[in-house]
Short mmCIF file of C-alpha atoms in Angstrom, two decimals:
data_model
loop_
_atom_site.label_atom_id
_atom_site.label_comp_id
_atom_site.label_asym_id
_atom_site.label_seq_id
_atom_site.Cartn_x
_atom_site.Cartn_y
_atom_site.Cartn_z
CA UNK A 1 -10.16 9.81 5.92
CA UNK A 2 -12.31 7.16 4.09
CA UNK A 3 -10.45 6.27 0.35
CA UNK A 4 -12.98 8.85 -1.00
CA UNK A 5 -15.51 11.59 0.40
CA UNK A 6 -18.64 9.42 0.15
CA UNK A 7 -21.23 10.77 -2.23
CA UNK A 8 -24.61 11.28 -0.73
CA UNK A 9 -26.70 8.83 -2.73
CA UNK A 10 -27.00 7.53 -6.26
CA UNK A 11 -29.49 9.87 -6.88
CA UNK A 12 -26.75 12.85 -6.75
CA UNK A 13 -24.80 10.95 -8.92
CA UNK A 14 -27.47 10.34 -11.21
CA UNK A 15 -28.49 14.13 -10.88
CA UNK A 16 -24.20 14.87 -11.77
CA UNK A 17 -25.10 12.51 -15.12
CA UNK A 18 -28.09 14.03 -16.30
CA UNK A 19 -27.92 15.94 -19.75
CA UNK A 20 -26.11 19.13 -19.85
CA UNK A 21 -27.75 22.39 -20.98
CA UNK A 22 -26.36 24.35 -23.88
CA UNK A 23 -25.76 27.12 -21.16
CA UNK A 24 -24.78 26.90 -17.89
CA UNK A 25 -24.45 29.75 -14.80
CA UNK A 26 -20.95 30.83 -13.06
CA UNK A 27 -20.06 32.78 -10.56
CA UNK A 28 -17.06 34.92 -9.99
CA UNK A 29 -16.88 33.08 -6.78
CA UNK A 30 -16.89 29.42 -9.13
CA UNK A 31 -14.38 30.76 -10.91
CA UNK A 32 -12.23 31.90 -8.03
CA UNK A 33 -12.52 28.61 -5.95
CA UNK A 34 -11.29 26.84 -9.23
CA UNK A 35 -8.04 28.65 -10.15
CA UNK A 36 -7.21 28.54 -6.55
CA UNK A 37 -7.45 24.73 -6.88
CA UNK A 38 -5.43 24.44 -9.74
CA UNK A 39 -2.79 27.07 -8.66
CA UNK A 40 0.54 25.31 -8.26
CA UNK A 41 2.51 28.62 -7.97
CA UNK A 42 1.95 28.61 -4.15
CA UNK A 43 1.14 25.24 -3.09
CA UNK A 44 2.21 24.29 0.44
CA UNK A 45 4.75 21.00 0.07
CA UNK A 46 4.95 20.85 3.57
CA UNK A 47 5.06 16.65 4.17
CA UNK A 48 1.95 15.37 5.28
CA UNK A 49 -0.16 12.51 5.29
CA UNK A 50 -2.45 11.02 2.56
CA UNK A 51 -5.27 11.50 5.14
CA UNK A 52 -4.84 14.90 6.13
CA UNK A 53 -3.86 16.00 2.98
CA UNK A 54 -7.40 15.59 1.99
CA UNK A 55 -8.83 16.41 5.34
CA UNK A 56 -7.36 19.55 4.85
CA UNK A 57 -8.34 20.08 1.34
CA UNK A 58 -11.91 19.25 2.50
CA UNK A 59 -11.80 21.98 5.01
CA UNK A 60 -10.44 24.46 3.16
CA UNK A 61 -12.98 24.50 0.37
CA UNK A 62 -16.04 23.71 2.31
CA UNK A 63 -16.35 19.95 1.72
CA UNK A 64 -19.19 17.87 3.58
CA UNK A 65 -19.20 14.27 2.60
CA UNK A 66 -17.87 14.58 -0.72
CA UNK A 67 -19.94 17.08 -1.86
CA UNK A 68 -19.79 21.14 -1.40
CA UNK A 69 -23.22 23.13 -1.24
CA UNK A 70 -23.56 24.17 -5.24
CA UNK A 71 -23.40 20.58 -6.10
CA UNK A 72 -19.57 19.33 -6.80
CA UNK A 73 -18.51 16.30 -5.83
CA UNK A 74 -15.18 15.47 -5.07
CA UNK A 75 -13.27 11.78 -5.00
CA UNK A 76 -10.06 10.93 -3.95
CA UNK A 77 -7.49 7.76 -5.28
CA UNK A 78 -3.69 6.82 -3.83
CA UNK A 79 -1.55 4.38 -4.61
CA UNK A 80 2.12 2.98 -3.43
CA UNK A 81 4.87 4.18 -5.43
CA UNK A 82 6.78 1.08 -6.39
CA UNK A 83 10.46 2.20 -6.48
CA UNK A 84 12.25 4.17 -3.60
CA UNK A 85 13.78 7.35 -4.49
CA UNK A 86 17.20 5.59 -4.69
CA UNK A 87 16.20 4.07 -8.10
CA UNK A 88 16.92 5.34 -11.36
CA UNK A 89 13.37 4.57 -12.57
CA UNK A 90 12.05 6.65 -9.78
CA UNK A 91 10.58 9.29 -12.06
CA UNK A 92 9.12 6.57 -13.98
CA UNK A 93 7.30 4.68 -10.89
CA UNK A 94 5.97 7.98 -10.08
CA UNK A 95 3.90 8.07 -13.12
CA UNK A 96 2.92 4.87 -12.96
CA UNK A 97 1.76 5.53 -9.44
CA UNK A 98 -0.13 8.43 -10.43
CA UNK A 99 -1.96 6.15 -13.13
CA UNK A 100 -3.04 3.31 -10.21
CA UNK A 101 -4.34 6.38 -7.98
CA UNK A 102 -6.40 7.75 -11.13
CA UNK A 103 -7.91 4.55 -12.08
CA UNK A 104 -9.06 4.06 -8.58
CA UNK A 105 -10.32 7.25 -8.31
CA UNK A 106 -12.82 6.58 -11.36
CA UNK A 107 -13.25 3.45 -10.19
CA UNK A 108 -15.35 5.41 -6.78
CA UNK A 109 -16.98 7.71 -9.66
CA UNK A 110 -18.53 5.12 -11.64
CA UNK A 111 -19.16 2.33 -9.13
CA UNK A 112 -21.32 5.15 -7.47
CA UNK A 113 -23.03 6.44 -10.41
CA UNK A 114 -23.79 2.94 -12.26
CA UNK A 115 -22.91 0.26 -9.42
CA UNK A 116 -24.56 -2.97 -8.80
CA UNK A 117 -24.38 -5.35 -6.01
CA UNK A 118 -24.90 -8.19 -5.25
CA UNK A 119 -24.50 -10.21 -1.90
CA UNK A 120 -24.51 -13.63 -0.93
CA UNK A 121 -24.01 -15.23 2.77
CA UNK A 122 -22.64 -18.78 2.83
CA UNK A 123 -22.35 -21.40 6.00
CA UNK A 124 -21.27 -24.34 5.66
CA UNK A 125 -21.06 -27.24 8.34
CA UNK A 126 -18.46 -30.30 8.56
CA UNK A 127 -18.14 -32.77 10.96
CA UNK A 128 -16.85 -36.55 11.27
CA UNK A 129 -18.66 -38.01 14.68
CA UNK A 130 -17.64 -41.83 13.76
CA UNK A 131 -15.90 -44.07 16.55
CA UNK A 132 -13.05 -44.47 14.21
CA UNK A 133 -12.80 -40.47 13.34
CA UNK A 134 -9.31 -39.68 15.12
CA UNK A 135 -7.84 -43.17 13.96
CA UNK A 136 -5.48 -43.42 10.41
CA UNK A 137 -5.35 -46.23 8.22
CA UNK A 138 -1.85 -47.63 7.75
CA UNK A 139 0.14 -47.02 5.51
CA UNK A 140 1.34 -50.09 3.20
CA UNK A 141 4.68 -50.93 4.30
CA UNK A 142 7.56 -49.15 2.16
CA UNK A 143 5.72 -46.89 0.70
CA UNK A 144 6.34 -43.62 1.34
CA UNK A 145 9.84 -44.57 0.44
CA UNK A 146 8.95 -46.62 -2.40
CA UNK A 147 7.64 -42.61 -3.94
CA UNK A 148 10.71 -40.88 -2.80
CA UNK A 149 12.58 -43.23 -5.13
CA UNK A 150 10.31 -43.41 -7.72
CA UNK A 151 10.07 -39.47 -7.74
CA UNK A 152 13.43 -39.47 -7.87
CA UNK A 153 13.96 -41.13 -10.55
CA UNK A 154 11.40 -39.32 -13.15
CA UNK A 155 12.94 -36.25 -11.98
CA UNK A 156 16.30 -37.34 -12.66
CA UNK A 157 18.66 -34.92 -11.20
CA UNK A 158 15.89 -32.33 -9.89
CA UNK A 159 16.39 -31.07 -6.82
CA UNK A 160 15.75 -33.16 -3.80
CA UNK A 161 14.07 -30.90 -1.31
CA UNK A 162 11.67 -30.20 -4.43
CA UNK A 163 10.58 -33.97 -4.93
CA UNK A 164 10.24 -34.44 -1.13
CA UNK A 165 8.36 -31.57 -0.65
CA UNK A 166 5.78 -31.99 -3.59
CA UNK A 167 5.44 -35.12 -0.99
CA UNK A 168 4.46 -33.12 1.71
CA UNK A 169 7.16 -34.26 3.57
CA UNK A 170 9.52 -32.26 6.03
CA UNK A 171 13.00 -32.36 4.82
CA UNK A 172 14.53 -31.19 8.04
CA UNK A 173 12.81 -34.25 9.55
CA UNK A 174 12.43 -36.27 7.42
CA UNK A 175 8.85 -36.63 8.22
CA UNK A 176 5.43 -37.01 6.40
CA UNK A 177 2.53 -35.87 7.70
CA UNK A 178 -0.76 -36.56 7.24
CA UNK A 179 -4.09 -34.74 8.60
CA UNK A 180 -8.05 -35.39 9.32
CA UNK A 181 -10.78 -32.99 9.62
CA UNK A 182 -12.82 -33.53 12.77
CA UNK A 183 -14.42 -30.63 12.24
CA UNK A 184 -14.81 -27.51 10.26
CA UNK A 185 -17.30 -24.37 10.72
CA UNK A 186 -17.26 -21.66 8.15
CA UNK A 187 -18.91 -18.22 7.48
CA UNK A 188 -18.38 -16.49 4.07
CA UNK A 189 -19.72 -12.77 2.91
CA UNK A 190 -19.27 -12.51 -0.74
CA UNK A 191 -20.15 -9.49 -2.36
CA UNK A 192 -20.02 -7.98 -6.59
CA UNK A 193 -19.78 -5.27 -7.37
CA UNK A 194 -20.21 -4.19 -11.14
CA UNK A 195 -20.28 -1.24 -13.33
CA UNK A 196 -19.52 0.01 -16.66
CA UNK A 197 -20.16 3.64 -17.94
CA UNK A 198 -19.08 6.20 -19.61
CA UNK A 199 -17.83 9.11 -17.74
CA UNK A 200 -16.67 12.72 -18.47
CA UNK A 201 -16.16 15.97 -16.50
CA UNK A 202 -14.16 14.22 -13.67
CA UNK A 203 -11.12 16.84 -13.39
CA UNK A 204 -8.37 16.19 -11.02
CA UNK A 205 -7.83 19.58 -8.99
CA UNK A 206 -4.34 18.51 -6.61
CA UNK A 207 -1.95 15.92 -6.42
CA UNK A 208 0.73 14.79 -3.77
CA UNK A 209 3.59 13.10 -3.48
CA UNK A 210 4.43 11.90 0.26
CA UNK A 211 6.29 9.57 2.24
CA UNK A 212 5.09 6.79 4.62
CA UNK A 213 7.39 4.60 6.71
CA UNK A 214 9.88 5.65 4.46
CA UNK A 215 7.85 4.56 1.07
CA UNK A 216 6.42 7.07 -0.94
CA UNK A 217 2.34 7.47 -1.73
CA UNK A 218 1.14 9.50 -4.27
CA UNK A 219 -2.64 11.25 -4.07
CA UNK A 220 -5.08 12.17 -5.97
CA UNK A 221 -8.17 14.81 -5.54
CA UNK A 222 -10.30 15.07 -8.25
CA UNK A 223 -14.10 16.89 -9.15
CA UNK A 224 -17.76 16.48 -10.85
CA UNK A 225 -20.23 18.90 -11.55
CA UNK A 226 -22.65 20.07 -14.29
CA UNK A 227 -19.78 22.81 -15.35
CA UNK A 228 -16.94 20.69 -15.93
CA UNK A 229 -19.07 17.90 -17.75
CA UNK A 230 -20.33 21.07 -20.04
CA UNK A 231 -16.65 22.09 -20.58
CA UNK A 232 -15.92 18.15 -21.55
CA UNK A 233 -19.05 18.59 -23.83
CA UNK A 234 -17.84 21.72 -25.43
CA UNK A 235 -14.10 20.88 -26.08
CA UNK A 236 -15.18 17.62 -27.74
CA UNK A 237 -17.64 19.28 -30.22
CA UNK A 238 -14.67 21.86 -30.40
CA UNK A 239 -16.55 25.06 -29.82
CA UNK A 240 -16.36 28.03 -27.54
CA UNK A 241 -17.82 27.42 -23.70
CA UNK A 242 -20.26 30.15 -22.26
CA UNK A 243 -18.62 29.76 -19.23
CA UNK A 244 -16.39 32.65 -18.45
CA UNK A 245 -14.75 33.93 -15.66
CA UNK A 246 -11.97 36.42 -14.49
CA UNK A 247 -8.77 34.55 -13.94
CA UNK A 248 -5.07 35.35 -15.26
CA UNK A 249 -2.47 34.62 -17.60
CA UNK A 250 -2.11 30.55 -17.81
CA UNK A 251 1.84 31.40 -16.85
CA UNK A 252 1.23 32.25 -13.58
CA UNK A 253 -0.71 29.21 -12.76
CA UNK A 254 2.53 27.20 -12.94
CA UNK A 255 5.20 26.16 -10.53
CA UNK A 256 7.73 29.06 -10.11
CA UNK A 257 10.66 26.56 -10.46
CA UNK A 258 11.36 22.96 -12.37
CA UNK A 259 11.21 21.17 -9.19
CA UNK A 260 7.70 22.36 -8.45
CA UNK A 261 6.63 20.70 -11.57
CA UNK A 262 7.72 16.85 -9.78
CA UNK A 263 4.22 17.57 -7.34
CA UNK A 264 1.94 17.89 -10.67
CA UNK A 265 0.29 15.13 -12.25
CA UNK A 266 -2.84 15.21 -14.59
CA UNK A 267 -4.95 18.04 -15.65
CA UNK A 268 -6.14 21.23 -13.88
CA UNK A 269 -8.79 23.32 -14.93
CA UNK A 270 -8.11 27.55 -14.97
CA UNK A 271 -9.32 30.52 -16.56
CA UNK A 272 -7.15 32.62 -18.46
CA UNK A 273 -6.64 36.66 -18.50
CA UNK A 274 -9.81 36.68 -20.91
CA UNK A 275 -11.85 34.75 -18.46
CA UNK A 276 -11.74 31.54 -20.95
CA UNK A 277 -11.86 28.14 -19.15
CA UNK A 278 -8.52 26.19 -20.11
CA UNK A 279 -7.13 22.76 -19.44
CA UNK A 280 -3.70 22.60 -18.28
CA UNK A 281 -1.92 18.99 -18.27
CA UNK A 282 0.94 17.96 -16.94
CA UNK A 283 3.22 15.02 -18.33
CA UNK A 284 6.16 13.45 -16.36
CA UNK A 285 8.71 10.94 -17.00
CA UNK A 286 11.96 10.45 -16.46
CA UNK A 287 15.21 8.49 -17.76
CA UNK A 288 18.27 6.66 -16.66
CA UNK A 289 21.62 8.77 -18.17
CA UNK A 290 24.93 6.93 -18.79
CA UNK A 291 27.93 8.69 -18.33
CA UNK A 292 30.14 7.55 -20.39
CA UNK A 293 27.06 7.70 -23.41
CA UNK A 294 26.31 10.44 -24.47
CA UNK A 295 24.56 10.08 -27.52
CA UNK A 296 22.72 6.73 -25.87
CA UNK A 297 21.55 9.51 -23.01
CA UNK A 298 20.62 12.18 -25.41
CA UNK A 299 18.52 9.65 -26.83
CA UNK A 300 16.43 8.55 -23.59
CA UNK A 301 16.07 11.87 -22.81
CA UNK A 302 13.77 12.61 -26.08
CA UNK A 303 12.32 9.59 -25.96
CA UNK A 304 11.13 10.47 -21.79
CA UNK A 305 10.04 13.79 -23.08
CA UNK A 306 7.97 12.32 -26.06
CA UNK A 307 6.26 9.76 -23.10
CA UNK A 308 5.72 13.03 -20.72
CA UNK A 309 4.04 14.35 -23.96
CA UNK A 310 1.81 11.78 -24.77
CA UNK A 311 0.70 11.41 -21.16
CA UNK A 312 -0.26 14.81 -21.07
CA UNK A 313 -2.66 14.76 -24.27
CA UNK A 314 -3.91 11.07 -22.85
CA UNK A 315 -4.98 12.94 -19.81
CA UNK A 316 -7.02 15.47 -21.73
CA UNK A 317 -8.67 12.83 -23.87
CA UNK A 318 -9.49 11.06 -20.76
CA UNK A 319 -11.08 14.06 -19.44
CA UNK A 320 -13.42 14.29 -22.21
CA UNK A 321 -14.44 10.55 -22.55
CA UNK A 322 -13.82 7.47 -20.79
CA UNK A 323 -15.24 4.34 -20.29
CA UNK A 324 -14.39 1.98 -17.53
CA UNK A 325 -15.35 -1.15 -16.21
CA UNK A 326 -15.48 -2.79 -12.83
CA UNK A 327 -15.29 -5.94 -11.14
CA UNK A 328 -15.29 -6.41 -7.67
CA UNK A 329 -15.25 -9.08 -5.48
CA UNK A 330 -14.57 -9.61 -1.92
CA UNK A 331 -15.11 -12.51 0.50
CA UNK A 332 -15.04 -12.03 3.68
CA UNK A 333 -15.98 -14.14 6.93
CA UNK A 334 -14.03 -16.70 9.45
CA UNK A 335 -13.24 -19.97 9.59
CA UNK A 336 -13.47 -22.65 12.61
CA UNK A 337 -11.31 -26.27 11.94
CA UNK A 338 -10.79 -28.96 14.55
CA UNK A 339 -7.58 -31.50 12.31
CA UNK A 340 -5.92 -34.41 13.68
CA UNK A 341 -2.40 -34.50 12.69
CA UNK A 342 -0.17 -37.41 12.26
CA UNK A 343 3.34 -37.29 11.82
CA UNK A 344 5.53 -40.24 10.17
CA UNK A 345 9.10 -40.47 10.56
CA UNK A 346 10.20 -42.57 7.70
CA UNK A 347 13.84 -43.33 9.41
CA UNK A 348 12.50 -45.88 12.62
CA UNK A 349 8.68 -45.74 11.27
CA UNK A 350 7.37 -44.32 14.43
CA UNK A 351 4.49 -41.96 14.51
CA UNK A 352 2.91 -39.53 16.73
CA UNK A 353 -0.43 -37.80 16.29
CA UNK A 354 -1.84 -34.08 18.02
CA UNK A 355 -5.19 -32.71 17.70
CA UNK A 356 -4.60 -28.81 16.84
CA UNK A 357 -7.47 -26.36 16.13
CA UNK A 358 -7.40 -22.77 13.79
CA UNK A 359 -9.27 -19.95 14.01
CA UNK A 360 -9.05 -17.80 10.66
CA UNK A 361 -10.41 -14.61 9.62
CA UNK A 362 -10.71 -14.68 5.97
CA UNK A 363 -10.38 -11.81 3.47
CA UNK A 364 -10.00 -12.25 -0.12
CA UNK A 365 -10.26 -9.46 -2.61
CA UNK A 366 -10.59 -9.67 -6.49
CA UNK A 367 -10.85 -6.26 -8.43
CA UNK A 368 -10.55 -5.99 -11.92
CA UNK A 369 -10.46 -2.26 -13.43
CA UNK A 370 -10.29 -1.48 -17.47
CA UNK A 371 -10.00 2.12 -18.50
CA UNK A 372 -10.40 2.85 -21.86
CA UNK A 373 -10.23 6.77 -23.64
CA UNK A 374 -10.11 7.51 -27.18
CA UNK A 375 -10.43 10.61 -29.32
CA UNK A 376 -9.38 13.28 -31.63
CA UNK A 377 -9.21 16.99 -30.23
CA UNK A 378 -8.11 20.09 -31.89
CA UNK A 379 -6.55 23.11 -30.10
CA UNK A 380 -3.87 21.19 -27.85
CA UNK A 381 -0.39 23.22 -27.66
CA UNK A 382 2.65 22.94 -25.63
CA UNK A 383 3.29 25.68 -22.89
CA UNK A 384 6.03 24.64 -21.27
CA UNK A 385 8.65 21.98 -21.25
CA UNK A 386 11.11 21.65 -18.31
CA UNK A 387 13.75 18.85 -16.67
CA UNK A 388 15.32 18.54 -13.11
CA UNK A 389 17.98 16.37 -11.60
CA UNK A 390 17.12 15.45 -7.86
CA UNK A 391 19.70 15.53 -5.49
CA UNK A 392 19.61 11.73 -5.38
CA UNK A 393 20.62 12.31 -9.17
CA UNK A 394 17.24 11.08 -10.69
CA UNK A 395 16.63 12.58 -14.32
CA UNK A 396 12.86 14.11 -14.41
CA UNK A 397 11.69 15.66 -17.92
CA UNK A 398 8.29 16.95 -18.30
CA UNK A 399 5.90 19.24 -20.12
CA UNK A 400 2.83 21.24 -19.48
CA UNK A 401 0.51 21.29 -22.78
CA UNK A 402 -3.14 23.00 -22.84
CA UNK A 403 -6.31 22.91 -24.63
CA UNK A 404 -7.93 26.44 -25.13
CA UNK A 405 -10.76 27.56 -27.55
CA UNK A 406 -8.16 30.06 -28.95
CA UNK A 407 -6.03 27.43 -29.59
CA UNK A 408 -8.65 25.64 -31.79
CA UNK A 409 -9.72 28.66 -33.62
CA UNK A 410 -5.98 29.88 -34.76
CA UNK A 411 -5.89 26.30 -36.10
CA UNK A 412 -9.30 26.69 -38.22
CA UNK A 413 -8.12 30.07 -39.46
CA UNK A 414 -4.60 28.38 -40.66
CA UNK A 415 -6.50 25.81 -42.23
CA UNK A 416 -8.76 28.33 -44.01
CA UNK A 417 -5.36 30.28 -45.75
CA UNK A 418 -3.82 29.43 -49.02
CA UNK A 419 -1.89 26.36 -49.26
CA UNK A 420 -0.21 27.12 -52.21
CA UNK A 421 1.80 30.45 -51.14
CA UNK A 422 5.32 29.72 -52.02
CA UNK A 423 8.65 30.45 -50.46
CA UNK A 424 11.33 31.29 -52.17
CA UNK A 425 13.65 29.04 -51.95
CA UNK A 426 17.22 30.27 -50.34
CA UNK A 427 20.78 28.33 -50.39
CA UNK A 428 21.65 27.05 -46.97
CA UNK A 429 24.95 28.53 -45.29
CA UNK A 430 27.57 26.22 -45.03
CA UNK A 431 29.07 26.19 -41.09
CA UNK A 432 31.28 24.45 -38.98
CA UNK A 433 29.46 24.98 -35.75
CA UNK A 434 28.46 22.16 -33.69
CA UNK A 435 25.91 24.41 -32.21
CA UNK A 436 23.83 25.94 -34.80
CA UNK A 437 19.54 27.29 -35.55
CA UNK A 438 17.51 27.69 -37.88
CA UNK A 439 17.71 31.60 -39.82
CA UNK A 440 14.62 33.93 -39.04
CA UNK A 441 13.28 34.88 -41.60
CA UNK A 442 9.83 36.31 -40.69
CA UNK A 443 8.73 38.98 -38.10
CA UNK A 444 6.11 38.20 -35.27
CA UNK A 445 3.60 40.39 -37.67
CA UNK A 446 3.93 37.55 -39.63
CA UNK A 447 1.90 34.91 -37.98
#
């Protein structure tokens, strides 16, 4: 499996970017296919590859080259997870890994919608023909060691093996050598790739967590289309989406137990009881706990749930606008070199010269990525928050929070009541109890 389904042409792309309608048609069948996606009450952990993990997410949903037959398009990012689960920043690498699969995922989506290329092929020719071409002029007498000293003595007191080998000579050997090109053949392909846009809609629908060779990946499927950049469109301009659907309460889209929640990264898109589209997100982060600390743990543990908390709302906002920007460059090609080699022992000055010859294939790569997401958005709320220990005694926290239109129009309704209703004020009870809560003082008619 290629590092993404390959979209079918810029001009679907371009179609995918094209202005959204005020209204915009769903099936039951849409609807269906979507909350299946983003149901991570049954998902199958069984261990798989990266590759057929989206092989089979492909076939399960009808997938052809990226793209299914209404007009979605799908992408697909990884990325290594730094840390082994032996580390006590585990939890922490995994987000981090998440992050380096995203951005490479929107990296596909915008060099294909806004890429440009360009290529350029470069050969270059060297030779040295003369009668004197394998010969070496001599060296004056003394004076490789003549530098060794000298070296020596404006490091004073830096290590030796340094000073001789900024000399290019062998310390082993005590040798220098010294080398002539004869001749050198060389074939470069260097291509650019640019692109900056702005991009919205792009919804992550699964994530994975697997191992390879004993390392952990982490992968990422996420989707376009015209409905999801409408949602983005809507929940930024904070009104209520036409699209509807029958789904079910947001609860049961969830794991069924904390460790479920270690699989989910990023946002999913459901529909709730009412048939209202809603954005799910899931934070995750993790701390180190010290036993014999227990306020310093207490502590880290907020402060991992406040990070799982701001991930999640970053990964709405991205949803809803992002720019990025891309820079890539690659060289590729092979190179042909012909050297005579000389090699100087400085202990009984003798030398001795060989003619080698290298064959290299060369492959550089230079990709620079910048993601950048900013925004204010009403009607975010907190659904869930849950922790796990793993068995290898890793502390996970997380949350789940979610945007809904609901959401944003209980806030507008609070915001319309009287500010200055006051509350009598009451004497607090004096207590002894370590453990204690705050009194209740209203009933649920009350809000």
């Amino acid at each position: 499996m290629k590092k993404r389904f390959i979209i079918g042409s810029l001009l679907v792309a371009s179609f995918l970017y094209a202005q959204a309608t005020p209204q915009v048609e769903i099936t039951q069948e849409d609807i269906k296919i979507q909350n299946e996606m983003s149901d991570a009450s049954s998902k199958d952990i069984t261990p798989k590859s990266l590759d057929d993990f989206f092989e089979e997410f492909a076939d399960n949903f009808g997938i052809e080259y990226g793209i299914t037959k209404d007009g979605k398009t799908f992408y697909t990012g990884r990325s290594v997870v730094a840390l082994s689960d032996s580390d006590p920043q585990f939890a922490q690498a995994l987000q981090n890994a998440y992050q380096k699969a995203m951005l490479n995922l929107q990296s596909d989506f915008i060099e294909d919608a806004f890429g440009r290329m360009a290529v350029s092929k470069i050969q270059n020719y060297e030779a040295d023909n003369s009668t004197n071409a394998k010969e070496f002029e001599e060296l004056p007498k003394g004076s490789v060691v003549g530098q060794i000293f000298d070296k020596l003595v404006q490091l004073s007191g830096a290590k030796l093996d340094k000073a001789l080998g900024d000399l290019g000579i062998n310390v082993e050997g005590l040798t220098e050598e010294r080398k002539k090109i004869l001749l050198k053949e060389e074939f470069l392909n260097k291509t650019i790739t640019s692109a900056v846009g702005s991009m919205s809609g792009l919804i992550p629908v699964q994530t994975i967590v697997t191992q390879r060779r004993g390392q952990y990946d982490i992968g990422v499927i996420a989707v376009v289309s015209k409905k999801t950049r409408q949602l983005a469109k809507d929940m930024s301009l904070a009104r209520q989406s036409n699209i509807k659907g029958k789904g079910k309460n947001i609860n049961e889209y969830l794991p069924k137990d904390n460790k479920g929640f270690l699989n989910e990264y990023g946002i999913r898109l459901v529909y709730d009881e009412k048939g209202s589209p809603v954005i799910l997100s899931y934070g995750n982060w993790g701390y180190i706990a010290d036993a014999n600390n227990a306020k310093k743990t207490n502590i880290l543990e907020d402060r991992a749930k406040d990070t799982a908390s701001t991930m999640a709302d970053a990964a709405i906002i991205e949803f809803i606008n992002t720019n990025l920007s891309l820079k890539d460059e690659k060289t590729t090609g092979e190179s042909y070199e012909e050297i005579i080699k000389q090699s100087l022992n400085i202990n009984d000055n003798t030398t001795q010269e060989q003619i080698q010859d290298f064959t290299n294939i060369v492959e550089k790569i230079n990709t620079k990525i910048k993601a950048s997401a900013s925004g204010k958005i009403k009607g975010i709320g907190t659904l869930k928050r849950w922790n796990y220990t793993s068995e290898n005694g890793i502390e996970h926290v997380g949350v789940v929070r979610f945007y809904s239109y609901d959401n944003v129009a209980n806030i507008n309704e609070a915001l319309k009541s009287n500010s200055n209703t006051s509350v009598p004020k009451t004497e607090p009870k004096k207590s002894s109890n370590i453990q204690r809560s705050s009194n209740v003082v209203n009933d649920i008619d009350d809000f």
